[in-house]
Each structure stands twice: as C-alpha cells, then as structure tokens.
Amino acid sequence: MEYVSRVPRPPLDGLIDDLYYLEGAPPYARLRLPPSPSALLIVNLGAPFRIRAGADIETGEYADGCVVTMPTRAFEFGYPPGTRSVGVHVKPWGLAPFLPMPAAELCDRPVTIEQVWGRSAIAELRERLAAAAGPEEMITLLEEELMRRLRETTGLGLVRHASGVIAAAGGAVAIGDLSVAAGVSSTHLVQRFKELIGVTPKRLARTHRFTATVFSIDPAGPVDWSALAGGAGYFDQAHFGHEFRAFTGLTPTRYVEVRRRFMREHPGHTLDGWPLPAD
C-alpha cells in the first residue's frame, strides 16, 4: 500500500497528529482497531468501506468517508479490495472544532462525513481531491478545507491542557487533581470532556494507560505478562487481562498471536502496529 503523511501547519498541529493519503490493496479484508487516544476523519475516494463499531452493532457502509470520535471499544474496519482515501489522525479533542454536535453523540457511533458537513460540501471536496495531481496536493486540499472550517470552541483550552497532563502521565493521574489544578469542578471538567472528546477524563486515562502498555509489548519475543501488568500499574494480572478483553475483545496471549500473524504474513507493512487481522 502507498502511504504518504505529514504534520499539518499551525494551528491545526494542535488538533491533528498528521494528514495522510492511503491507496492500494489492504493486508486483510477486515481489520480490528483497538481503542486508542485519538480520533479519525477519512474522505473516501474509492469503493465504500464498512465499519462495525461493536459486537452488538450492525455493520454500516460508508461511501463518502467517516468521522470516528475517540472510541471506547474495538471496531472492525472493512476495506474494499482497492482502497483510496485521504484522512486525518486527530488528537482526542481535535475533532471538536469541526463538529456541529457534541462529540458524546458520536461516541462509538461512526458517521459519514455527509452527516457532519452536508452532502454538497463533501461531494465538492471529493471532486477536488479526485482531480488533484497527486498525494501531496490531495493532503494540502484537505488541510485547506480543515483550515476553512476551523472555529472557536468553548472549553477547548481546558480539555487540551488536561488531556496533555493525562498523556504525559501515561494515564496514571488522579482525575480529581486535574480539576483542582484547572480551577474547575470535577463535574465541569467531565462535562467539557464529553462535549469535546466524547468520553470522560477517567476513560481517556484508561485508554492512554492501555495503549502505552500494549505498545511496550514486543510480539517477536516472550512476554512476561505479570511484570508488564505490574509495571503499568494494574492491580494484578487478572485486572490487566480484564482490561485487555474490554479494549480489544481478545486475551493478551491471543493478541500476541494475532500480531505475530500480521508480522509473519505482511512483514514491514505500513499498517502494522495497531490494526489487527479480524478475519
């Protein structure tokens, strides 16, 4: 697969990790994406893709693209045989200035871009992207669209700062201390987080801790699960295993088996690292 990405210019760099272009044949027809402290916006230029946001939710088809606020559980992403898209990896709070509704309304409920920006707007953007000379120009066009849509958002500074403290601590932070340091009540802080990120500060902290722990695993070698769980601050290995299943739908050992499958079947693939085979 061809993958091109770059960091956006200010002020978007305070909201977005990178803008990217993706084209080619996916490694698997379906990928499982565990929750991470990030959001996603994709403008689709190829055949529709399919998303299942949970075991109890039906798979939905997304022709123009999708908007995914920070998830609380794993979801399945089904690529068409030849995928082509331009997208944005967004910081947890980064979608808020581009959404017409509170992020909590979209929690674990991916929507099409049409539902967020309107049919005519996304149709016109897709036409311009499809006519672009190449990936770099396409990324620039999406960046310009986001700059045009950027708006002031009440509470963004508060949520961004508190989220930064959580991230710096790897999720190991007392939520009550955050509100005290920010000079607001815990209720106010939770409300702002749900409005702008879609989840509570406590949930964001859990996600940061889980993600950092998983990324510390080397699937190529033996894993000392007890030491890993203790080092990450989990009560015990059973607590860690429960969190693992809640976030991924897999046991820790099954996760490593699936990661090893990806590494074995698609060594060095651009998507290796977080998505997992789901088929």
Short mmCIF file of C-alpha atoms in Angstrom, two decimals:
data_model
loop_
_atom_site.label_atom_id
_atom_site.label_comp_id
_atom_site.label_asym_id
_atom_site.label_seq_id
_atom_site.Cartn_x
_atom_site.Cartn_y
_atom_site.Cartn_z
CA MET A 1 0.00 0.00 0.00
CA GLU A 2 1.13 3.56 -0.67
CA TYR A 3 1.07 5.73 2.44
CA VAL A 4 2.04 9.41 2.46
CA SER A 5 1.66 11.62 5.54
CA ARG A 6 2.72 14.92 7.00
CA VAL A 7 2.13 17.06 10.08
CA PRO A 8 -0.24 19.99 9.43
CA ARG A 9 0.77 23.61 9.80
CA PRO A 10 -0.31 25.70 12.82
CA PRO A 11 -2.88 25.99 14.28
CA LEU A 12 -4.04 22.59 13.01
CA ASP A 13 -0.98 20.91 14.53
CA GLY A 14 -2.55 21.50 17.94
CA LEU A 15 -5.53 19.38 16.89
CA ILE A 16 -4.15 16.89 14.40
CA ASP A 17 -1.26 14.41 14.52
CA ASP A 18 -0.99 14.00 10.76
CA LEU A 19 -2.80 14.14 7.44
CA TYR A 20 -2.32 11.17 5.16
CA TYR A 21 -3.02 9.55 1.81
CA LEU A 22 -3.62 5.80 1.55
CA GLU A 23 -4.01 3.71 -1.60
CA GLY A 24 -3.68 0.05 -2.50
CA ALA A 25 -4.73 -3.43 -1.54
CA PRO A 26 -5.34 -3.89 2.21
CA PRO A 27 -3.44 -6.66 4.04
CA TYR A 28 -6.76 -8.17 5.16
CA ALA A 29 -10.37 -7.63 4.15
CA ARG A 30 -11.23 -6.73 7.74
CA LEU A 31 -9.07 -5.16 10.42
CA ARG A 32 -9.79 -4.87 14.14
CA LEU A 33 -8.85 -1.46 15.54
CA PRO A 34 -8.49 -1.39 19.35
CA PRO A 35 -9.33 1.91 21.09
CA SER A 36 -6.57 4.49 21.25
CA PRO A 37 -6.43 8.10 22.47
CA SER A 38 -7.15 9.51 19.03
CA ALA A 39 -9.95 10.24 16.58
CA LEU A 40 -10.23 9.80 12.84
CA LEU A 41 -11.62 11.54 9.78
CA ILE A 42 -11.45 9.84 6.39
CA VAL A 43 -12.53 11.12 2.98
CA ASN A 44 -13.09 8.06 0.84
CA LEU A 45 -12.26 8.20 -2.88
CA GLY A 46 -12.72 4.53 -3.73
CA ALA A 47 -15.35 1.87 -3.21
CA PRO A 48 -17.33 2.06 0.04
CA PHE A 49 -15.80 0.63 3.18
CA ARG A 50 -17.60 -0.95 6.10
CA ILE A 51 -17.37 -0.32 9.83
CA ARG A 52 -18.71 -2.35 12.72
CA ALA A 53 -18.40 -0.36 15.94
CA GLY A 54 -19.12 -3.25 18.31
CA ALA A 55 -20.32 -6.83 18.53
CA ASP A 56 -23.86 -5.63 19.26
CA ILE A 57 -23.96 -3.12 16.38
CA GLU A 58 -24.67 -3.89 12.74
CA THR A 59 -22.01 -3.19 10.13
CA GLY A 60 -22.53 0.10 8.29
CA GLU A 61 -21.38 1.12 4.82
CA TYR A 62 -19.52 4.39 4.29
CA ALA A 63 -19.25 5.68 0.73
CA ASP A 64 -18.05 9.27 1.20
CA GLY A 65 -15.91 8.63 4.25
CA CYS A 66 -16.35 8.64 8.01
CA VAL A 67 -15.84 10.53 11.24
CA VAL A 68 -14.83 8.49 14.29
CA THR A 69 -14.51 10.20 17.67
CA MET A 70 -12.30 8.56 20.28
CA PRO A 71 -13.67 5.02 20.68
CA THR A 72 -14.15 3.10 23.90
CA ARG A 73 -14.03 -0.36 22.34
CA ALA A 74 -12.55 -2.12 19.35
CA PHE A 75 -14.26 -1.76 15.99
CA GLU A 76 -13.85 -3.58 12.71
CA PHE A 77 -12.88 -1.73 9.55
CA GLY A 78 -13.59 -3.45 6.24
CA TYR A 79 -11.53 -2.21 3.31
CA PRO A 80 -12.58 -2.70 -0.32
CA PRO A 81 -10.08 -4.68 -2.47
CA GLY A 82 -8.59 -1.44 -3.79
CA THR A 83 -8.82 1.33 -1.21
CA ARG A 84 -8.07 5.02 -1.84
CA SER A 85 -8.59 7.74 0.72
CA VAL A 86 -7.29 10.93 2.29
CA GLY A 87 -7.57 11.15 6.06
CA VAL A 88 -6.59 12.73 9.32
CA HIS A 89 -5.32 11.16 12.54
CA VAL A 90 -6.74 13.50 15.15
CA LYS A 91 -5.83 14.19 18.76
CA PRO A 92 -8.59 13.19 21.22
CA TRP A 93 -10.01 16.73 21.36
CA GLY A 94 -9.14 17.62 17.79
CA LEU A 95 -12.45 16.94 16.05
CA ALA A 96 -14.45 19.28 18.29
CA PRO A 97 -13.86 22.47 16.23
CA PHE A 98 -15.18 20.69 13.12
CA LEU A 99 -18.30 19.04 14.58
CA PRO A 100 -21.79 20.59 14.65
CA MET A 101 -22.77 18.36 17.57
CA PRO A 102 -21.24 17.31 20.93
CA ALA A 103 -18.66 14.56 20.47
CA ALA A 104 -20.54 12.42 23.03
CA GLU A 105 -23.33 11.95 20.48
CA LEU A 106 -20.85 10.15 18.20
CA CYS A 107 -19.10 8.02 20.83
CA ASP A 108 -18.75 4.52 19.37
CA ARG A 109 -21.11 5.62 16.57
CA PRO A 110 -19.08 6.37 13.41
CA VAL A 111 -20.94 8.61 10.97
CA THR A 112 -20.44 9.58 7.34
CA ILE A 113 -18.87 12.94 6.56
CA GLU A 114 -22.13 13.89 4.88
CA GLN A 115 -23.84 13.65 8.26
CA VAL A 116 -21.33 16.12 9.66
CA TRP A 117 -20.58 18.55 6.82
CA GLY A 118 -23.52 18.04 4.47
CA ARG A 119 -23.94 16.32 1.12
CA SER A 120 -22.99 19.16 -1.23
CA ALA A 121 -19.86 20.09 0.76
CA ILE A 122 -18.41 16.59 0.86
CA ALA A 123 -19.34 15.93 -2.78
CA GLU A 124 -17.47 19.06 -3.87
CA LEU A 125 -14.46 18.19 -1.69
CA ARG A 126 -14.29 14.64 -3.07
CA GLU A 127 -14.38 16.00 -6.62
CA ARG A 128 -11.47 18.34 -5.93
CA LEU A 129 -9.48 15.59 -4.24
CA ALA A 130 -10.11 13.15 -7.09
CA ALA A 131 -8.87 15.73 -9.61
CA ALA A 132 -5.68 16.54 -7.66
CA ALA A 133 -2.29 15.89 -9.23
CA GLY A 134 -1.07 13.53 -6.51
CA PRO A 135 -0.99 12.66 -2.80
CA GLU A 136 0.77 15.84 -1.66
CA GLU A 137 -1.77 18.07 -3.40
CA MET A 138 -4.62 15.99 -2.01
CA ILE A 139 -3.27 16.34 1.52
CA THR A 140 -2.94 20.10 1.00
CA LEU A 141 -6.54 20.35 -0.22
CA LEU A 142 -7.84 18.54 2.86
CA GLU A 143 -5.67 20.70 5.09
CA GLU A 144 -7.12 23.85 3.47
CA GLU A 145 -10.65 22.53 3.96
CA LEU A 146 -9.98 21.97 7.63
CA MET A 147 -8.44 25.43 8.00
CA ARG A 148 -11.56 26.92 6.42
CA ARG A 149 -13.84 25.02 8.79
CA LEU A 150 -11.84 25.69 11.95
CA ARG A 151 -13.91 27.54 14.56
CA GLU A 152 -13.54 28.72 18.13
CA THR A 153 -14.64 26.08 20.62
CA THR A 154 -15.56 26.84 24.21
CA GLY A 155 -13.54 24.88 26.71
CA LEU A 156 -11.01 23.58 24.20
CA GLY A 157 -8.03 25.04 26.07
CA LEU A 158 -9.12 23.41 29.32
CA VAL A 159 -9.66 20.00 27.74
CA ARG A 160 -6.46 20.16 25.72
CA HIS A 161 -4.36 21.05 28.78
CA ALA A 162 -5.93 18.39 31.00
CA SER A 163 -5.57 15.81 28.22
CA GLY A 164 -1.90 16.71 27.92
CA VAL A 165 -1.37 16.10 31.62
CA ILE A 166 -3.07 12.71 31.31
CA ALA A 167 -0.95 11.78 28.29
CA ALA A 168 2.30 12.88 29.96
CA ALA A 169 1.50 10.66 32.93
CA GLY A 170 0.64 7.70 30.73
CA GLY A 171 -2.85 7.72 32.20
CA ALA A 172 -1.55 7.39 35.78
CA VAL A 173 -3.15 10.55 37.16
CA ALA A 174 -5.83 11.26 39.75
CA ILE A 175 -8.75 12.88 37.92
CA GLY A 176 -9.66 14.90 41.00
CA ASP A 177 -6.23 16.51 40.92
CA LEU A 178 -6.83 17.60 37.33
CA SER A 179 -9.93 19.60 38.19
CA VAL A 180 -8.25 21.18 41.23
CA ALA A 181 -5.22 22.20 39.14
CA ALA A 182 -7.50 23.61 36.45
CA GLY A 183 -9.60 25.53 38.98
CA VAL A 184 -12.88 23.95 37.91
CA SER A 185 -15.20 21.40 39.45
CA SER A 186 -14.93 17.73 38.55
CA THR A 187 -18.44 17.92 37.13
CA HIS A 188 -17.48 20.80 34.83
CA LEU A 189 -14.33 19.02 33.65
CA VAL A 190 -16.24 15.81 32.89
CA GLN A 191 -18.89 17.78 31.01
CA ARG A 192 -16.32 19.53 28.82
CA PHE A 193 -14.51 16.27 28.10
CA LYS A 194 -17.72 14.57 27.00
CA GLU A 195 -18.67 17.55 24.82
CA LEU A 196 -15.30 17.85 23.09
CA ILE A 197 -13.80 14.34 23.21
CA GLY A 198 -16.85 12.18 23.78
CA VAL A 199 -15.54 10.39 26.89
CA THR A 200 -14.73 11.27 30.49
CA PRO A 201 -11.21 12.13 31.73
CA LYS A 202 -11.14 8.78 33.53
CA ARG A 203 -11.86 6.92 30.30
CA LEU A 204 -9.17 8.87 28.45
CA ALA A 205 -6.68 7.98 31.20
CA ARG A 206 -7.59 4.28 30.96
CA THR A 207 -7.09 4.39 27.21
CA HIS A 208 -3.71 6.10 27.49
CA ARG A 209 -2.50 3.53 30.02
CA PHE A 210 -3.73 0.60 27.96
CA THR A 211 -2.26 1.92 24.72
CA ALA A 212 1.13 2.65 26.28
CA THR A 213 1.19 -0.84 27.79
CA VAL A 214 0.33 -2.56 24.52
CA PHE A 215 2.92 -0.60 22.57
CA SER A 216 5.55 -1.73 25.07
CA ILE A 217 4.94 -5.37 24.09
CA ASP A 218 7.46 -6.93 21.74
CA PRO A 219 5.41 -9.62 19.98
CA ALA A 220 8.57 -11.09 18.45
CA GLY A 221 9.78 -12.38 21.81
CA PRO A 222 8.47 -13.90 25.06
CA VAL A 223 6.22 -11.68 27.18
CA ASP A 224 6.30 -11.56 30.98
CA TRP A 225 2.64 -10.66 31.49
CA SER A 226 2.88 -10.36 35.27
CA ALA A 227 5.80 -7.91 35.07
CA LEU A 228 4.10 -5.98 32.28
CA ALA A 229 0.87 -5.61 34.24
CA GLY A 230 2.68 -4.58 37.42
CA GLY A 231 4.87 -2.07 35.63
CA ALA A 232 1.82 -0.45 34.05
CA GLY A 233 0.14 -0.01 37.42
CA TYR A 234 -2.61 -2.60 37.09
CA PHE A 235 -3.74 -4.25 40.34
CA ASP A 236 -2.69 -7.68 39.14
CA GLN A 237 -2.51 -9.79 36.02
CA ALA A 238 -6.22 -10.60 36.21
CA HIS A 239 -7.07 -6.88 36.20
CA PHE A 240 -4.82 -6.40 33.18
CA GLY A 241 -6.43 -9.32 31.38
CA HIS A 242 -9.90 -7.90 32.03
CA GLU A 243 -8.87 -4.52 30.62
CA PHE A 244 -7.30 -6.21 27.62
CA ARG A 245 -10.50 -8.06 26.75
CA ALA A 246 -12.60 -4.94 27.34
CA PHE A 247 -10.45 -2.91 24.94
CA THR A 248 -9.71 -5.47 22.24
CA GLY A 249 -12.10 -8.38 22.60
CA LEU A 250 -9.02 -10.61 22.86
CA THR A 251 -7.00 -12.14 25.66
CA PRO A 252 -3.42 -10.86 25.93
CA THR A 253 -1.97 -14.12 24.60
CA ARG A 254 -4.42 -14.18 21.69
CA TYR A 255 -3.49 -10.58 20.88
CA VAL A 256 0.18 -11.53 20.58
CA GLU A 257 -0.71 -14.49 18.37
CA VAL A 258 -2.66 -12.20 16.01
CA ARG A 259 0.12 -9.60 15.98
CA ARG A 260 2.64 -12.31 15.12
CA ARG A 261 0.38 -13.44 12.27
CA PHE A 262 0.40 -9.91 10.85
CA MET A 263 4.17 -9.66 11.15
CA ARG A 264 4.65 -13.08 9.56
CA GLU A 265 2.23 -12.60 6.65
CA HIS A 266 2.96 -8.91 5.95
CA PRO A 267 6.44 -8.02 7.27
CA GLY A 268 7.11 -4.31 7.34
CA HIS A 269 3.59 -3.37 6.22
CA THR A 270 2.66 0.29 6.60
CA LEU A 271 -0.42 -0.59 8.67
CA ASP A 272 1.38 -2.94 11.06
CA GLY A 273 1.48 -1.79 14.67
CA TRP A 274 -2.08 -1.20 15.80
CA PRO A 275 -4.68 -2.70 13.45
CA LEU A 276 -5.13 -6.45 13.76
CA PRO A 277 -6.47 -9.03 11.32
CA ALA A 278 -10.17 -9.61 12.03
CA ASP A 279 -10.74 -12.39 9.52
#
